[in-house]
Short mmCIF file of C-alpha atoms and ligand atoms in Angstrom, two decimals:
data_model
loop_
_atom_site.label_atom_id
_atom_site.label_comp_id
_atom_site.label_asym_id
_atom_site.label_seq_id
_atom_site.Cartn_x
_atom_site.Cartn_y
_atom_site.Cartn_z
CA MET M 803 88.65 100.81 62.79
CA GLU M 804 87.87 104.60 62.42
CA THR M 805 91.33 105.92 61.89
CA ASP M 806 89.39 109.26 61.28
CA ARG M 807 88.85 109.55 65.17
CA LEU M 808 92.32 111.45 65.36
CA LEU M 809 91.58 113.64 62.30
CA ASN M 810 88.15 114.41 63.59
CA ALA M 811 89.52 115.36 66.83
CA ARG M 812 92.09 117.62 65.25
CA GLU M 813 89.74 119.22 63.06
CA PHE M 814 87.28 119.71 66.03
CA GLU M 815 89.94 121.27 68.33
CA LYS M 816 91.23 123.61 65.91
CA GLN M 817 87.91 125.20 65.34
CA ALA M 818 86.48 125.08 68.70
CA GLY M 819 89.77 125.97 70.30
CA ASP M 820 90.18 129.12 68.37
CA ARG M 821 86.83 130.31 69.49
CA ILE M 822 87.97 130.66 73.03
CA GLY M 823 89.96 133.82 73.87
CA PRO M 824 93.18 133.84 75.85
CA GLU M 825 91.46 135.87 78.51
CA GLU M 826 88.65 133.13 79.11
CA LYS M 827 91.29 130.84 80.33
CA PRO M 828 94.07 130.53 83.03
CA ALA M 829 96.74 132.64 82.21
CA PHE M 830 99.59 129.99 83.05
CA HIS M 831 97.90 127.12 84.09
CA LEU M 832 97.75 124.71 81.22
CA SER M 833 94.03 123.96 80.34
CA PRO M 834 92.46 122.07 77.52
CA ARG M 835 92.57 123.40 73.85
CA CYS M 836 88.61 122.90 74.11
CA GLY M 837 86.41 120.43 76.05
CA TRP M 838 87.51 118.36 78.83
CA LEU M 839 90.94 117.78 80.73
CA ASN M 840 91.95 115.49 83.37
CA ASP M 841 95.16 113.88 84.09
CA PRO M 842 98.77 115.00 83.11
CA ASN M 843 100.19 112.35 80.80
CA GLY M 844 103.71 111.72 79.28
CA PHE M 845 105.23 114.92 80.90
CA SER M 846 108.75 114.89 79.44
CA PHE M 847 111.38 117.02 77.94
CA TYR M 848 111.91 116.06 74.34
CA ASN M 849 113.87 118.00 71.55
CA GLY M 850 114.34 121.15 73.55
CA LYS M 851 110.96 121.47 74.63
CA TYR M 852 108.79 120.54 77.78
CA HIS M 853 105.88 118.32 76.58
CA LEU M 854 102.70 117.87 78.55
CA PHE M 855 99.90 115.71 77.43
CA TYR M 856 96.66 115.30 79.03
CA GLN M 857 93.61 113.20 79.38
CA TYR M 858 91.18 114.79 76.81
CA TYR M 859 87.66 114.81 75.39
CA PRO M 860 87.54 117.58 72.84
CA TYR M 861 83.88 117.48 72.09
CA ASP M 862 82.37 118.46 75.39
CA SER M 863 83.40 119.90 78.59
CA ARG M 864 83.04 116.50 80.48
CA TRP M 865 84.79 113.24 80.99
CA ASN M 866 84.02 110.82 77.98
CA SER M 867 85.92 108.57 75.63
CA MET M 868 89.41 109.52 76.30
CA HIS M 869 92.07 111.07 73.92
CA TRP M 870 95.53 112.53 74.68
CA GLY M 871 95.71 116.23 74.09
CA HIS M 872 99.24 117.89 73.53
CA ALA M 873 100.96 120.83 74.53
CA VAL M 874 104.76 122.11 74.63
CA SER M 875 106.46 124.82 76.51
CA GLU M 876 109.92 126.23 77.06
CA ASP M 877 109.29 127.46 80.56
CA LEU M 878 106.56 125.34 81.98
CA LEU M 879 104.14 128.40 82.07
CA HIS M 880 103.44 129.34 78.47
CA TRP M 881 101.97 126.55 76.75
CA GLU M 882 101.61 126.07 72.97
CA TYR M 883 99.02 123.50 71.72
CA LEU M 884 100.13 120.96 69.51
CA PRO M 885 97.43 118.67 67.63
CA CYS M 886 95.76 115.88 69.60
CA ALA M 887 98.46 113.08 69.82
CA LEU M 888 96.32 110.03 70.44
CA ALA M 889 92.91 109.02 69.62
CA PRO M 890 90.72 105.85 70.60
CA ASP M 891 91.02 104.69 66.89
CA GLN M 892 92.36 100.97 67.12
CA GLU M 893 90.36 97.94 67.69
CA TYR M 894 92.36 97.32 70.94
CA ASP M 895 91.87 100.66 72.43
CA LYS M 896 88.43 102.02 71.01
CA GLY M 897 87.06 102.49 74.76
CA GLY M 898 89.60 105.10 75.26
CA VAL M 899 93.43 106.03 75.67
CA PHE M 900 93.95 106.20 79.28
CA SER M 901 96.83 107.82 81.37
CA GLY M 902 100.47 107.03 80.80
CA SER M 903 103.95 108.41 80.39
CA ALA M 904 106.85 109.26 78.06
CA LEU M 905 110.50 108.95 77.45
CA THR M 906 113.17 109.54 74.65
CA LEU M 907 114.56 106.36 73.22
CA PRO M 908 118.27 106.03 72.19
CA ASP M 909 117.26 106.45 68.53
CA GLY M 910 115.62 109.85 69.13
CA ARG M 911 111.97 108.67 68.98
CA HIS M 912 109.69 109.76 71.64
CA LEU M 913 108.06 106.98 73.19
CA LEU M 914 104.53 107.25 74.74
CA ILE M 915 102.94 104.57 76.88
CA TYR M 916 99.27 104.47 77.76
CA THR M 917 96.35 102.44 79.00
CA GLY M 918 93.94 101.27 76.22
CA LEU M 919 90.28 100.12 76.83
CA ASP M 920 89.61 97.18 74.56
CA ARG M 921 85.94 97.60 74.59
CA GLU M 922 83.57 100.77 74.10
CA LEU M 923 82.80 102.42 77.46
CA THR M 924 79.27 101.30 77.82
CA GLY M 925 79.87 99.61 81.45
CA MET M 926 82.14 100.64 84.36
CA PRO M 927 83.64 98.42 87.06
CA GLY M 928 80.99 97.41 89.40
CA ALA M 929 78.33 97.21 86.70
CA GLU M 930 75.84 94.54 86.67
CA ASP M 931 76.96 93.49 83.22
CA MET M 932 80.59 92.93 83.78
CA ASP M 933 80.98 91.62 79.92
CA ALA M 934 80.47 95.21 79.11
CA VAL M 935 83.38 96.41 81.27
CA PRO M 936 86.45 96.82 79.12
CA ASN M 937 89.79 95.22 80.09
CA GLN M 938 92.80 97.70 80.46
CA ILE M 939 95.90 97.04 78.56
CA GLN M 940 99.05 98.75 77.89
CA CYS M 941 99.96 100.33 74.61
CA VAL M 942 102.96 102.15 73.13
CA ALA M 943 103.03 104.86 70.35
CA LEU M 944 106.15 106.29 68.81
CA GLY M 945 106.82 109.65 67.40
CA ASP M 946 108.74 112.91 66.74
CA GLY M 947 107.17 115.35 69.19
CA THR M 948 104.03 115.97 67.09
CA GLU M 949 103.02 112.77 64.93
CA TYR M 950 102.58 109.56 66.92
CA GLU M 951 102.14 106.11 65.51
CA LYS M 952 100.74 103.46 67.43
CA TYR M 953 103.42 100.41 67.52
CA GLU M 954 102.39 97.65 65.50
CA GLY M 955 103.03 95.07 68.28
CA ASN M 956 100.42 96.61 70.62
CA PRO M 957 99.15 95.64 73.15
CA VAL M 958 102.43 95.41 74.87
CA LEU M 959 100.76 94.03 78.15
CA THR M 960 97.59 92.31 78.65
CA ALA M 961 95.55 90.52 81.24
CA ARG M 962 98.11 87.57 80.61
CA ASP M 963 100.89 89.54 82.14
CA LEU M 964 99.13 89.92 85.48
CA PRO M 965 100.09 88.03 88.46
CA THR M 966 97.54 85.79 89.97
CA GLY M 967 94.70 87.63 91.43
CA GLY M 968 95.29 90.82 89.42
CA ASP M 969 92.26 92.23 87.99
CA PRO M 970 92.28 92.85 84.12
CA VAL M 971 89.64 95.70 84.78
CA ASP M 972 91.66 97.89 86.81
CA PHE M 973 95.14 97.68 85.44
CA ARG M 974 96.29 101.16 84.36
CA ASP M 975 98.39 104.21 84.10
CA PRO M 976 102.00 102.81 83.09
CA ARG M 977 104.93 105.07 84.45
CA ILE M 978 108.14 104.47 82.85
CA TRP M 979 111.64 105.47 83.40
CA ARG M 980 115.24 104.43 82.04
CA THR M 981 117.73 102.98 84.60
CA GLU M 982 121.12 103.94 84.96
CA GLU M 983 122.15 100.58 83.25
CA GLY M 984 120.12 101.76 80.02
CA ASP M 985 117.17 99.45 80.26
CA TYR M 986 113.45 100.17 81.34
CA ARG M 987 111.20 99.65 84.03
CA MET M 988 107.51 100.49 84.42
CA LEU M 989 105.21 100.74 87.33
CA CYS M 990 101.44 99.98 86.72
CA ALA M 991 98.47 100.36 88.82
CA ASN M 992 96.29 97.23 89.49
CA ARG M 993 93.43 95.98 91.61
CA ASN M 994 94.25 92.62 93.40
CA GLU M 995 92.12 89.98 95.05
CA ASP M 996 91.70 91.66 98.18
CA GLY M 997 90.02 94.57 96.20
CA THR M 998 92.49 97.32 96.88
CA GLY M 999 95.61 98.64 94.94
CA GLN M 1000 98.91 97.06 94.30
CA LEU M 1001 101.66 98.37 92.08
CA LEU M 1002 103.29 96.01 89.48
CA LEU M 1003 106.74 96.50 88.31
CA TYR M 1004 107.74 95.23 84.64
CA LYS M 1005 111.18 95.47 82.76
CA SER M 1006 112.15 95.99 79.27
CA GLU M 1007 115.31 96.14 77.09
CA ASP M 1008 113.87 98.14 74.46
CA GLY M 1009 110.59 100.09 75.97
CA LEU M 1010 108.45 97.90 73.65
CA SER M 1011 108.59 94.18 75.10
CA TRP M 1012 107.80 94.14 78.70
CA GLN M 1013 108.08 91.38 81.21
CA PHE M 1014 106.65 91.18 84.59
CA VAL M 1015 109.22 91.66 87.61
CA LYS M 1016 107.23 91.40 90.81
CA VAL M 1017 104.51 93.08 92.99
CA PHE M 1018 106.48 96.26 93.69
CA TYR M 1019 103.96 97.60 96.65
CA LYS M 1020 100.71 96.56 97.90
CA ASN M 1021 98.47 98.82 99.42
CA HIS M 1022 96.50 96.25 101.69
CA GLY M 1023 93.77 98.49 101.98
CA ARG M 1024 95.89 101.03 104.10
CA TYR M 1025 95.49 103.85 102.03
CA GLY M 1026 92.01 103.98 100.06
CA LEU M 1027 91.00 101.34 97.98
CA MET M 1028 92.35 101.05 94.27
CA TRP M 1029 95.25 103.18 93.39
CA GLU M 1030 95.71 105.36 90.29
CA CYS M 1031 98.50 107.12 88.45
CA PRO M 1032 101.64 105.86 90.46
CA ASP M 1033 105.24 107.67 90.12
CA PHE M 1034 108.30 106.47 91.52
CA PHE M 1035 111.65 108.12 91.67
CA LEU M 1036 114.92 108.83 93.75
CA LEU M 1037 115.18 112.31 95.09
CA ASP M 1038 117.94 113.60 97.51
CA GLY M 1039 118.83 109.95 98.05
CA ARG M 1040 115.43 108.62 99.10
CA GLY M 1041 112.85 106.49 97.27
CA VAL M 1042 109.65 108.60 96.71
CA LEU M 1043 106.30 106.87 95.61
CA LEU M 1044 103.50 109.29 94.62
CA VAL M 1045 100.01 107.81 94.23
CA SER M 1046 96.49 108.72 93.95
CA PRO M 1047 94.41 106.38 95.96
CA MET M 1048 90.76 106.12 95.49
CA ASP M 1049 88.21 106.15 98.34
CA MET M 1050 90.47 107.17 101.06
CA LEU M 1051 89.55 107.46 104.60
CA PRO M 1052 90.38 110.87 106.32
CA GLU M 1053 92.96 110.74 109.02
CA GLY M 1054 93.55 113.73 111.38
CA PHE M 1055 93.67 116.65 108.97
CA GLU M 1056 94.98 114.50 105.91
CA PHE M 1057 93.32 112.49 103.46
CA HIS M 1058 89.71 114.35 103.13
CA ASN M 1059 89.14 114.33 99.74
CA GLY M 1060 87.96 110.76 99.22
CA ASN M 1061 89.90 110.24 95.84
CA GLY M 1062 93.01 111.94 97.19
CA ASN M 1063 96.92 112.01 97.04
CA LEU M 1064 99.44 110.30 98.78
CA CYS M 1065 103.40 110.47 99.07
CA LEU M 1066 105.37 107.46 100.66
CA ILE M 1067 109.08 108.12 101.39
CA GLY M 1068 111.65 105.44 102.34
CA SER M 1069 114.67 103.34 101.28
CA PHE M 1070 115.25 101.71 97.83
CA ASP M 1071 117.41 98.89 97.42
CA ARG M 1072 118.52 98.92 93.76
CA GLN M 1073 120.08 95.17 93.92
CA THR M 1074 116.50 93.73 94.87
CA GLU M 1075 114.46 96.72 93.55
CA THR M 1076 112.63 96.71 96.84
CA PHE M 1077 111.04 100.03 98.27
CA THR M 1078 110.56 100.13 101.88
CA PRO M 1079 108.36 103.36 102.93
CA GLU M 1080 109.12 104.96 106.15
CA SER M 1081 106.79 107.82 106.00
CA ALA M 1082 103.41 108.82 104.58
CA GLN M 1083 101.91 112.26 103.88
CA ALA M 1084 99.56 114.05 101.69
CA VAL M 1085 101.03 115.84 98.79
CA ASP M 1086 98.60 118.62 98.78
CA SER M 1087 96.12 119.68 101.58
CA GLY M 1088 93.52 121.66 99.60
CA ILE M 1089 90.50 120.58 97.64
CA ASP M 1090 91.61 120.24 94.03
CA PHE M 1091 94.39 117.96 93.58
CA TYR M 1092 94.93 114.58 92.01
CA ALA M 1093 96.76 112.34 89.46
CA SER M 1094 100.29 113.88 89.83
CA GLN M 1095 102.95 113.15 87.64
CA THR M 1096 106.61 114.13 87.57
CA MET M 1097 109.63 114.47 85.34
CA LEU M 1098 113.37 115.07 85.42
CA ALA M 1099 114.21 118.17 83.83
CA PRO M 1100 117.62 118.53 82.07
CA ASP M 1101 119.05 120.55 84.95
CA GLY M 1102 118.15 117.68 87.49
CA ARG M 1103 115.16 119.42 88.98
CA ARG M 1104 112.15 116.73 89.82
CA ILE M 1105 109.00 118.62 88.67
CA MET M 1106 105.64 117.56 89.25
CA VAL M 1107 102.24 118.64 88.01
CA ALA M 1108 98.72 117.36 88.75
CA TRP M 1109 95.25 117.63 87.66
CA MET M 1110 93.90 120.54 89.52
CA GLN M 1111 90.38 119.24 90.39
CA ASN M 1112 88.79 117.18 92.87
CA PRO M 1113 87.43 114.23 90.90
CA ASP M 1114 84.72 113.79 93.30
CA CYS M 1115 83.57 117.39 93.47
CA SER M 1116 83.22 119.61 90.47
CA THR M 1117 82.76 123.32 90.58
CA TYR M 1118 81.89 123.20 86.90
CA ARG M 1119 79.45 126.07 86.37
CA GLY M 1120 78.37 124.57 82.85
CA ALA M 1121 78.88 127.51 80.75
CA LEU M 1122 82.63 126.96 79.79
CA PRO M 1123 83.65 125.71 76.18
CA TRP M 1124 86.70 124.12 78.25
CA TYR M 1125 86.93 122.52 81.57
CA GLY M 1126 90.02 121.45 83.70
CA GLN M 1127 93.45 122.69 84.55
CA MET M 1128 96.82 121.62 85.56
CA THR M 1129 98.36 122.82 88.76
CA ILE M 1130 101.49 124.94 88.54
CA PRO M 1131 104.32 122.97 87.94
CA ARG M 1132 106.33 122.56 91.10
CA GLU M 1133 109.89 121.66 92.06
CA LEU M 1134 110.34 118.90 94.50
CA GLU M 1135 112.79 118.28 97.30
CA ILE M 1136 113.22 116.24 100.45
CA ARG M 1137 113.78 118.07 103.60
CA ASP M 1138 113.73 116.60 107.13
CA GLY M 1139 112.45 113.30 105.44
CA ARG M 1140 109.30 114.97 104.04
CA LEU M 1141 108.20 116.35 100.42
CA TRP M 1142 108.45 120.00 100.06
CA GLN M 1143 107.21 121.79 97.04
CA ARG M 1144 107.44 125.10 95.43
CA PRO M 1145 106.40 126.79 92.26
CA VAL M 1146 108.89 126.31 89.51
CA ARG M 1147 111.54 128.97 89.61
CA GLU M 1148 110.53 130.25 86.01
CA LEU M 1149 107.48 131.86 87.63
CA GLU M 1150 109.54 134.46 88.93
CA SER M 1151 110.28 135.74 85.43
CA LEU M 1152 106.59 136.81 85.02
CA ARG M 1153 106.62 138.93 88.08
CA SER M 1154 106.18 142.58 87.56
CA GLY M 1155 104.74 145.62 89.74
CA HIS M 1156 106.53 144.87 92.82
CA ILE M 1157 104.78 146.29 95.97
CA SER M 1158 106.73 145.52 99.17
CA VAL M 1159 105.57 146.51 102.68
CA ARG M 1160 107.33 145.90 105.80
CA GLY M 1161 106.42 145.50 109.60
CA ILE M 1162 102.76 146.53 109.43
CA THR M 1163 101.60 146.25 112.98
CA PHE M 1164 97.57 146.22 113.07
CA SER M 1165 94.55 144.86 114.78
CA GLY M 1166 91.16 144.79 113.03
CA GLU M 1167 90.92 145.43 109.13
CA CYS M 1168 93.95 146.43 106.97
CA ALA M 1169 94.08 146.99 103.16
CA LEU M 1170 97.34 148.07 101.46
CA ALA M 1171 97.53 150.40 98.73
CA GLY M 1172 98.53 148.44 95.47
CA VAL M 1173 97.78 145.10 96.83
CA SER M 1174 95.20 143.47 94.73
CA GLY M 1175 94.74 141.40 91.46
CA ARG M 1176 93.63 137.98 90.28
CA ARG M 1177 97.02 137.07 88.58
CA ILE M 1178 99.71 137.69 91.41
CA ASP M 1179 102.27 136.17 93.50
CA LEU M 1180 101.70 137.38 97.02
CA GLU M 1181 104.21 136.62 99.89
CA VAL M 1182 102.75 137.32 103.15
CA THR M 1183 104.78 136.55 106.53
CA ILE M 1184 102.51 136.85 109.62
CA ARG M 1185 104.06 137.44 113.17
CA VAL M 1186 103.06 137.38 116.49
CA THR M 1187 103.95 140.54 118.39
CA ASP M 1188 103.59 139.50 121.90
CA PRO M 1189 104.11 135.73 122.40
CA LEU M 1190 102.41 135.72 125.74
CA ASN M 1191 99.41 137.22 124.21
CA PRO M 1192 99.01 136.11 120.38
CA TYR M 1193 96.55 137.11 118.18
CA HIS M 1194 93.54 134.87 117.89
CA LYS M 1195 92.92 134.80 114.15
CA PHE M 1196 94.63 136.07 111.05
CA ILE M 1197 92.59 136.30 107.83
CA LEU M 1198 93.70 137.15 104.29
CA ARG M 1199 90.80 137.50 101.95
CA PHE M 1200 91.48 137.59 98.20
CA ALA M 1201 89.25 137.54 94.95
CA ARG M 1202 87.08 139.92 96.80
CA ASN M 1203 84.46 142.31 95.94
CA ASP M 1204 81.23 143.35 97.69
CA ARG M 1205 79.78 139.88 97.08
CA TYR M 1206 82.51 137.54 96.90
CA TYR M 1207 85.87 136.45 98.48
CA THR M 1208 87.67 133.40 99.15
CA GLN M 1209 89.74 133.38 102.57
CA LEU M 1210 92.75 131.69 104.40
CA SER M 1211 92.61 131.98 108.15
CA PHE M 1212 95.14 131.10 110.58
CA ARG M 1213 94.76 130.47 114.44
CA PRO M 1214 98.33 130.31 116.02
CA ARG M 1215 97.10 128.62 119.10
CA GLU M 1216 95.93 125.60 117.18
CA ASN M 1217 98.42 126.05 114.40
CA VAL M 1218 95.61 125.35 111.88
CA LEU M 1219 95.29 127.23 108.40
CA LYS M 1220 91.82 127.13 107.01
CA LEU M 1221 91.06 127.87 103.28
CA ASP M 1222 87.27 128.53 102.55
CA ARG M 1223 85.82 129.30 99.14
CA LYS M 1224 82.31 129.40 100.35
CA PHE M 1225 81.70 132.71 99.11
CA SER M 1226 83.69 132.55 95.98
CA GLY M 1227 80.44 132.49 93.77
CA THR M 1228 79.75 128.79 93.76
CA ARG M 1229 76.06 127.87 93.89
CA ARG M 1230 76.40 124.35 94.53
CA ALA M 1231 76.77 122.31 98.01
CA VAL M 1232 80.20 121.32 97.19
CA ILE M 1233 83.42 121.16 99.30
CA ASN M 1234 84.24 124.59 100.11
CA GLN M 1235 86.67 124.25 102.92
CA ARG M 1236 89.99 122.52 103.96
CA ARG M 1237 92.19 122.87 107.32
CA CYS M 1238 95.70 122.07 107.38
CA LEU M 1239 97.80 121.49 110.64
CA VAL M 1240 100.77 123.53 110.06
CA ARG M 1241 103.64 121.37 110.90
CA ARG M 1242 106.04 124.19 112.02
CA PRO M 1243 104.67 125.57 115.69
CA MET M 1244 105.95 128.93 114.72
CA THR M 1245 105.12 132.54 116.02
CA GLU M 1246 105.80 133.26 112.40
CA LEU M 1247 103.89 131.92 109.53
CA LYS M 1248 104.82 132.35 105.81
CA LEU M 1249 102.32 132.24 102.87
CA ARG M 1250 103.04 132.42 99.20
CA VAL M 1251 99.71 132.62 97.31
CA ILE M 1252 99.65 132.18 93.61
CA LEU M 1253 96.42 133.27 92.13
CA ASP M 1254 95.45 132.51 88.41
CA ARG M 1255 92.18 133.49 86.89
CA TYR M 1256 90.45 130.46 88.35
CA SER M 1257 92.73 128.99 90.94
CA VAL M 1258 94.76 129.58 94.35
CA GLU M 1259 97.79 127.63 95.34
CA VAL M 1260 99.02 128.28 98.94
CA PHE M 1261 102.62 127.40 99.80
CA ILE M 1262 103.16 127.37 103.46
CA ASN M 1263 106.44 127.99 105.15
CA ASP M 1264 108.64 127.86 102.02
CA GLY M 1265 106.63 124.96 100.59
CA GLU M 1266 106.67 122.36 103.39
CA GLN M 1267 102.89 121.98 102.89
CA VAL M 1268 100.71 123.07 100.05
CA MET M 1269 96.83 123.78 99.66
CA THR M 1270 95.40 124.04 96.38
CA ALA M 1271 91.87 124.84 95.10
CA LEU M 1272 89.88 126.01 92.07
CA LEU M 1273 87.71 129.32 92.29
CA TYR M 1274 85.36 130.49 89.47
CA THR M 1275 84.67 134.15 91.02
CA ASP M 1276 84.03 136.74 88.54
CA GLN M 1277 87.21 138.20 87.39
CA ASP M 1278 86.46 141.75 88.67
CA ALA M 1279 86.55 140.37 92.24
CA GLU M 1280 90.13 141.42 92.87
CA GLY M 1281 90.23 142.88 96.21
CA ILE M 1282 92.62 141.78 98.95
CA MET M 1283 92.19 142.45 102.53
CA PHE M 1284 93.98 141.36 105.80
CA TYR M 1285 92.24 141.14 109.10
CA ALA M 1286 93.63 140.21 112.58
CA ASP M 1287 91.63 139.54 115.93
CA GLY M 1288 94.53 140.92 118.25
CA GLU M 1289 97.68 142.35 117.19
CA ALA M 1290 99.71 140.90 114.29
CA CYS M 1291 102.43 142.12 112.21
CA ILE M 1292 102.86 141.47 108.59
CA ASP M 1293 105.39 141.72 105.61
CA VAL M 1294 103.91 141.73 102.28
CA ASP M 1295 105.38 141.30 98.79
CA LYS M 1296 103.18 141.34 95.81
CA TYR M 1297 103.91 140.86 92.21
CA ASP M 1298 101.45 140.86 89.37
CA LEU M 1299 102.10 137.83 87.14
CA ILE M 1300 102.07 138.91 83.47
CA GLY M 1301 102.21 136.39 80.90
C1 LIG Q 2632 92.89 109.21 86.99
C2 LIG Q 2632 92.14 108.29 86.09
C3 LIG Q 2632 93.28 107.15 85.56
C4 LIG Q 2632 92.88 106.84 84.29
C5 LIG Q 2632 92.36 108.21 83.73
C6 LIG Q 2632 91.14 107.99 82.78
O1 LIG Q 2632 91.97 110.58 86.95
O2 LIG Q 2632 90.93 107.53 86.41
O3 LIG Q 2632 93.36 106.03 86.59
O4 LIG Q 2632 93.84 106.48 83.53
O5 LIG Q 2632 91.98 108.89 84.83
O6 LIG Q 2632 90.71 109.40 82.32
#
């Protein structure tokens, strides 16, 4: 097999990556060194640094034969690229190295586990010639944080390790963790005989040799069809399952993205390793969020990143030498039985140029001196001044100039917050709007809006709900304006985010 594929990728990315200036990329969101990025992989803390790998095709800004790109950071915001970590260079993974996860072995080695495609990608599931469709197998690579060697015992899991009815063509995204007893568990996504997703649990003493334990959870078609990128952990005493279901049906205001995101929270019986979900929610209610992965930071925080992209709907403009971004890493917690998120606290160290305005009561338009910018952290609290006669609608417009804007609008009577990027500069009939039913019926709404060059992430009421979207608006559109139909009162704190 061509072992040069890794060297080629490394040569290519060095040259192509160096041609892309830092100002052409997001300032504090990870994007690929060059070419294409999708899912976060191997998110872990190793030898004093956060490591974040990513699904990567260095040669073009579109999805193709997958590699693992690699970056490290000390604060989860400034990322330094390391050489491409994995390429599809073995007989058993020549069709691509798909998503997976990482951990540190007791002997200090960094273990990566990924899905290999055992044939070149000429056919995809559902293709007429199913012989051309690769099987998906699980493989290991071991390394020192920069160089990784594929394990000589690969693949570590194949079709033989599937339970009856498990489809070898959809068997991917291994998520591993170490138990308190010091052995290992893995969850893998798989399609079962009813055509929808199930999660398989495997165990291992050493991270290399794996045995099937049981079907951990079956979707039964309740949330979408096939499931991708599972993640399971305990948080604040609860079991939390994060997963990316494909082909979801919308329910109320949730799950409108087709290929979406889901969080199940419930009890976990350690003896029997049984997870019993008690509630379900969308992780993100915006447009661009998929394939999340978490890690446990050394200080005990559970931190999540996701691919900041709707897999069905690309806003790609065709001109960028790179495409794809991660969300800002987010700290997770369980409150009132639900998943809450907020940007990692490290973000506060990027803040400068604080502008604070309190108690502005207005109706109609309102602009505030100094409140503008495209790399900002903006906190806005909106209050109803007369509960018997609340304002009808509040609007926050940003990334704005004479031609463009993106807006958040809130109607207190309906408690609906809408994100709309129709006028963000897109020239395609892609999804431009999402609405979110704000859970807390309040006469006060708190928004924290994180803007980077090409994205917005809106944390609602301290992170109880989140809406994420990409926007490729020209960078000189940096105006911000408030508008109220009726009388509203706002407090505003704005910070520039300077890398
Ligand atoms: C999710 C996904 C994974 C797969 C990877 C391939 O976006 O489809 O299931 O491992 O992307 O790039």
